[in-house]
CSV table of C-alpha atoms in Angstrom, one decimal:
chain,number,residue,atom,x,y,z
K,1,MET,CA,15.3,-4.1,-18.9
K,2,THR,CA,15.0,-1.6,-15.9
K,3,ASN,CA,18.0,0.7,-15.3
K,4,LEU,CA,18.8,-0.1,-11.6
K,5,VAL,CA,21.1,2.8,-11.3
K,6,THR,CA,20.3,6.6,-11.3
K,7,SER,CA,22.7,9.4,-11.0
K,8,GLU,CA,20.1,12.0,-9.9
K,9,ALA,CA,19.4,12.9,-6.3
K,10,ALA,CA,15.7,13.2,-5.6
K,11,HIS,CA,13.9,15.5,-3.2
K,12,VAL,CA,10.2,15.2,-2.5
K,13,ASP,CA,8.0,17.7,-1.0
K,14,PRO,CA,5.0,15.7,-0.1
K,15,SER,CA,2.7,18.8,0.2
K,16,ASN,CA,2.7,19.1,-3.6
K,17,LEU,CA,1.8,15.5,-4.3
K,18,PRO,CA,-1.8,14.3,-5.2
K,19,VAL,CA,-3.8,12.6,-2.5
K,20,ILE,CA,-5.6,9.4,-3.6
K,21,ASP,CA,-8.5,7.5,-1.9
K,22,HIS,CA,-7.3,4.0,-2.6
K,23,LEU,CA,-9.7,1.5,-1.1
K,24,ASP,CA,-10.5,3.8,1.8
K,25,PHE,CA,-6.6,4.4,2.4
K,26,LEU,CA,-5.4,8.0,1.9
K,27,THR,CA,-2.4,7.3,-0.4
K,28,ARG,CA,0.4,9.4,-2.1
K,29,VAL,CA,3.3,8.1,-4.0
K,30,LEU,CA,6.3,9.8,-2.4
K,31,LEU,CA,9.0,8.4,-4.5
K,32,PRO,CA,8.2,6.6,-7.8
K,33,GLY,CA,10.4,4.1,-9.6
K,34,GLU,CA,11.5,6.6,-12.2
K,35,ALA,CA,13.3,8.4,-9.3
K,36,THR,CA,15.2,5.3,-8.1
K,37,GLY,CA,16.3,3.8,-11.3
K,38,GLY,CA,13.4,1.2,-10.9
K,39,SER,CA,14.9,-0.3,-7.7
K,40,PHE,CA,12.2,0.8,-5.3
K,41,SER,CA,9.3,3.0,-4.6
K,42,VAL,CA,8.0,4.7,-1.5
K,43,VAL,CA,4.1,5.0,-1.0
K,44,GLU,CA,2.7,6.9,2.1
K,45,GLN,CA,-0.6,5.7,3.5
K,46,ARG,CA,-3.1,6.6,6.3
K,47,ALA,CA,-6.3,4.7,7.2
K,48,ARG,CA,-8.8,3.9,9.9
K,49,LEU,CA,-9.4,0.6,11.7
K,50,GLY,CA,-11.2,-1.6,9.3
K,51,CYS,CA,-9.1,-0.8,6.3
K,52,MET,CA,-7.4,-4.0,4.9
K,53,THR,CA,-6.4,-5.6,1.7
K,54,PRO,CA,-7.5,-9.1,0.3
K,55,ARG,CA,-5.1,-11.9,0.1
K,56,HIS,CA,-2.8,-11.4,-2.7
K,57,LEU,CA,0.5,-12.4,-4.1
K,58,HIS,CA,3.0,-10.2,-5.9
K,59,GLY,CA,5.1,-12.0,-8.6
K,60,ARG,CA,8.2,-10.0,-8.1
K,61,GLU,CA,7.7,-7.1,-5.5
K,62,SER,CA,8.3,-7.3,-1.8
K,63,GLU,CA,6.5,-4.8,0.5
K,64,THR,CA,8.1,-3.3,3.6
K,65,PHE,CA,6.0,-1.2,5.8
K,66,ILE,CA,7.4,1.3,8.2
K,67,VAL,CA,4.7,2.2,10.8
K,68,LEU,CA,4.9,5.8,11.8
K,69,ASP,CA,1.8,5.9,14.0
K,70,GLY,CA,-0.8,3.4,15.1
K,71,ALA,CA,-0.5,-0.4,14.2
K,72,LEU,CA,-0.8,-2.7,11.3
K,73,GLU,CA,-1.4,-6.4,11.3
K,74,GLY,CA,0.4,-8.2,8.6
K,75,TRP,CA,-0.7,-11.8,7.5
K,76,CYS,CA,1.8,-14.0,5.4
K,77,GLU,CA,0.7,-17.5,4.5
K,78,GLY,CA,-1.2,-18.2,7.8
K,79,ASP,CA,1.1,-16.3,10.1
K,80,THR,CA,0.0,-12.9,11.7
K,81,THR,CA,2.2,-10.2,13.1
K,82,LEU,CA,1.2,-7.1,14.8
K,83,VAL,CA,3.7,-4.1,14.1
K,84,GLN,CA,3.3,-0.8,15.9
K,85,ALA,CA,4.7,2.7,15.5
K,86,GLY,CA,8.5,2.5,15.3
K,87,THR,CA,8.5,-1.0,14.0
K,88,VAL,CA,8.8,-2.5,10.4
K,89,LEU,CA,7.0,-5.4,8.6
K,90,HIS,CA,8.4,-7.1,5.6
K,91,LEU,CA,6.2,-9.1,3.3
K,92,PRO,CA,8.3,-11.0,0.7
K,93,ALA,CA,7.7,-11.3,-2.9
K,94,GLY,CA,6.1,-14.7,-4.1
K,95,ARG,CA,4.3,-15.3,-0.8
K,96,GLU,CA,0.5,-14.9,-0.2
K,97,HIS,CA,0.0,-11.9,2.2
K,98,ALA,CA,-2.4,-9.2,3.3
K,99,PHE,CA,-2.4,-6.5,5.9
K,100,ARG,CA,-4.8,-4.4,7.8
K,101,VAL,CA,-5.0,-1.3,10.1
K,102,ALA,CA,-5.1,-2.7,13.6
K,103,SER,CA,-5.6,0.5,15.7
K,104,GLY,CA,-7.9,3.4,15.5
K,105,SER,CA,-5.9,4.8,12.7
K,106,ALA,CA,-2.5,4.2,11.3
K,107,HIS,CA,0.2,6.2,9.2
K,108,PHE,CA,2.9,4.2,7.5
K,109,TYR,CA,5.2,4.1,4.5
K,110,ASN,CA,5.2,1.2,2.2
K,111,VAL,CA,8.6,0.6,0.6
K,112,ILE,CA,8.1,-1.5,-2.7
K,113,SER,CA,11.0,-3.4,-4.3
K,114,PRO,CA,11.5,-3.3,-7.2
K,115,ALA,CA,9.5,-0.5,-8.2
K,116,GLY,CA,6.6,-0.6,-10.6
K,117,PHE,CA,3.7,-1.6,-8.4
K,118,GLU,CA,3.4,2.1,-7.2
K,119,THR,CA,1.5,2.7,-10.5
K,120,PHE,CA,-1.4,0.5,-9.1
K,121,PHE,CA,-2.6,3.3,-6.6
K,122,PRO,CA,-3.3,6.2,-9.0
K,123,ALA,CA,-4.5,3.7,-11.6
K,124,THR,CA,-7.2,2.3,-9.4
K,125,GLY,CA,-7.8,5.0,-6.7
K,126,ARG,CA,-9.6,8.2,-7.0
K,127,PRO,CA,-8.1,11.7,-6.4
K,128,VAL,CA,-9.5,13.7,-3.5
K,129,VAL,CA,-9.4,17.4,-2.9
K,130,GLN,CA,-8.1,17.4,0.6
K,131,THR,CA,-4.9,17.4,2.5
K,132,PHE,CA,-3.2,14.1,3.2
K,133,ASP,CA,-3.5,14.7,7.0
K,134,GLY,CA,-7.3,15.4,6.5
K,135,GLU,CA,-10.3,13.5,7.5
K,136,LEU,CA,-9.8,9.6,6.8
K,137,PRO,CA,-12.4,7.8,4.7
K,138,VAL,CA,-14.7,5.4,6.5
K,139,PRO,CA,-13.9,1.8,5.5
K,140,GLY,CA,-16.5,-0.1,3.3
K,141,PRO,CA,-16.7,-3.1,1.0
K,142,VAL,CA,-15.3,-2.7,-2.5
K,143,PRO,CA,-18.1,-2.6,-5.1
K,144,PRO,CA,-18.2,-5.5,-7.6
K,145,GLU,CA,-17.5,-3.2,-10.6
K,146,ALA,CA,-14.3,-1.7,-8.7
K,147,ALA,CA,-13.2,-5.4,-8.0
K,148,ALA,CA,-13.0,-6.2,-11.6
K,149,VAL,CA,-10.9,-3.1,-12.4
K,150,LEU,CA,-8.7,-3.9,-9.5
K,151,GLN,CA,-8.1,-7.5,-10.9
K,152,GLY,CA,-7.3,-6.3,-14.4
K,153,VAL,CA,-4.7,-3.8,-13.2
K,154,LEU,CA,-3.1,-6.2,-10.8
K,155,ALA,CA,-2.9,-9.0,-13.4
K,156,SER,CA,-1.0,-6.5,-15.7
K,157,LEU,CA,1.5,-6.0,-12.8
K,158,GLY,CA,2.0,-9.6,-12.2
K,159,CYS,CA,0.0,-9.7,-9.0
K,160,GLU,CA,-3.2,-11.8,-8.2
K,161,LEU,CA,-6.0,-11.5,-5.8
K,162,LEU,CA,-6.3,-14.8,-4.0
K,163,GLY,CA,-9.4,-14.3,-1.7
K,164,MET,CA,-11.1,-12.3,1.0
K,165,PRO,CA,-9.0,-10.6,3.7
K,166,PRO,CA,-7.9,-13.2,6.5
K,167,PHE,CA,-9.0,-10.7,9.2
K,168,PRO,CA,-12.2,-10.4,11.0
K,169,VAL,CA,-14.4,-7.5,9.8
K,170,GLY,CA,-15.1,-4.6,12.2
């Protein structure tokens, strides 16, 4: 069982964290579950228009997106919501959902509760040698061999891919 209480304060200097290209999103795990007693994690991401996730379902985690710059479009079981800088989008556990960058670029935090899913990003992304605020990757399709790896890691985390993104491409 995860200990949901931690007695240690946590301070994070994001400039010291590794930067990962995860499906063309620049990603860094700001606060892993170990720092919160497993109660939540915080992931920071930046991406260009055209970056999106497939439809998927988390068996236990909710995702809350805090948009710092740009806009995201969230999709949850057929309903879409546009969220812009200064607003928040919550996608609950147990509900099919997806999201995409809906502006030229976007910068946002993803608060994942409970923690654990943040391990997905370093497990399936690739480290890059650049600063987090550097050039954004150009979005492209996920190669078939990468999709198989993604599905394997997702299954181990109690998450499943349910289909193509529900958004228009481009």
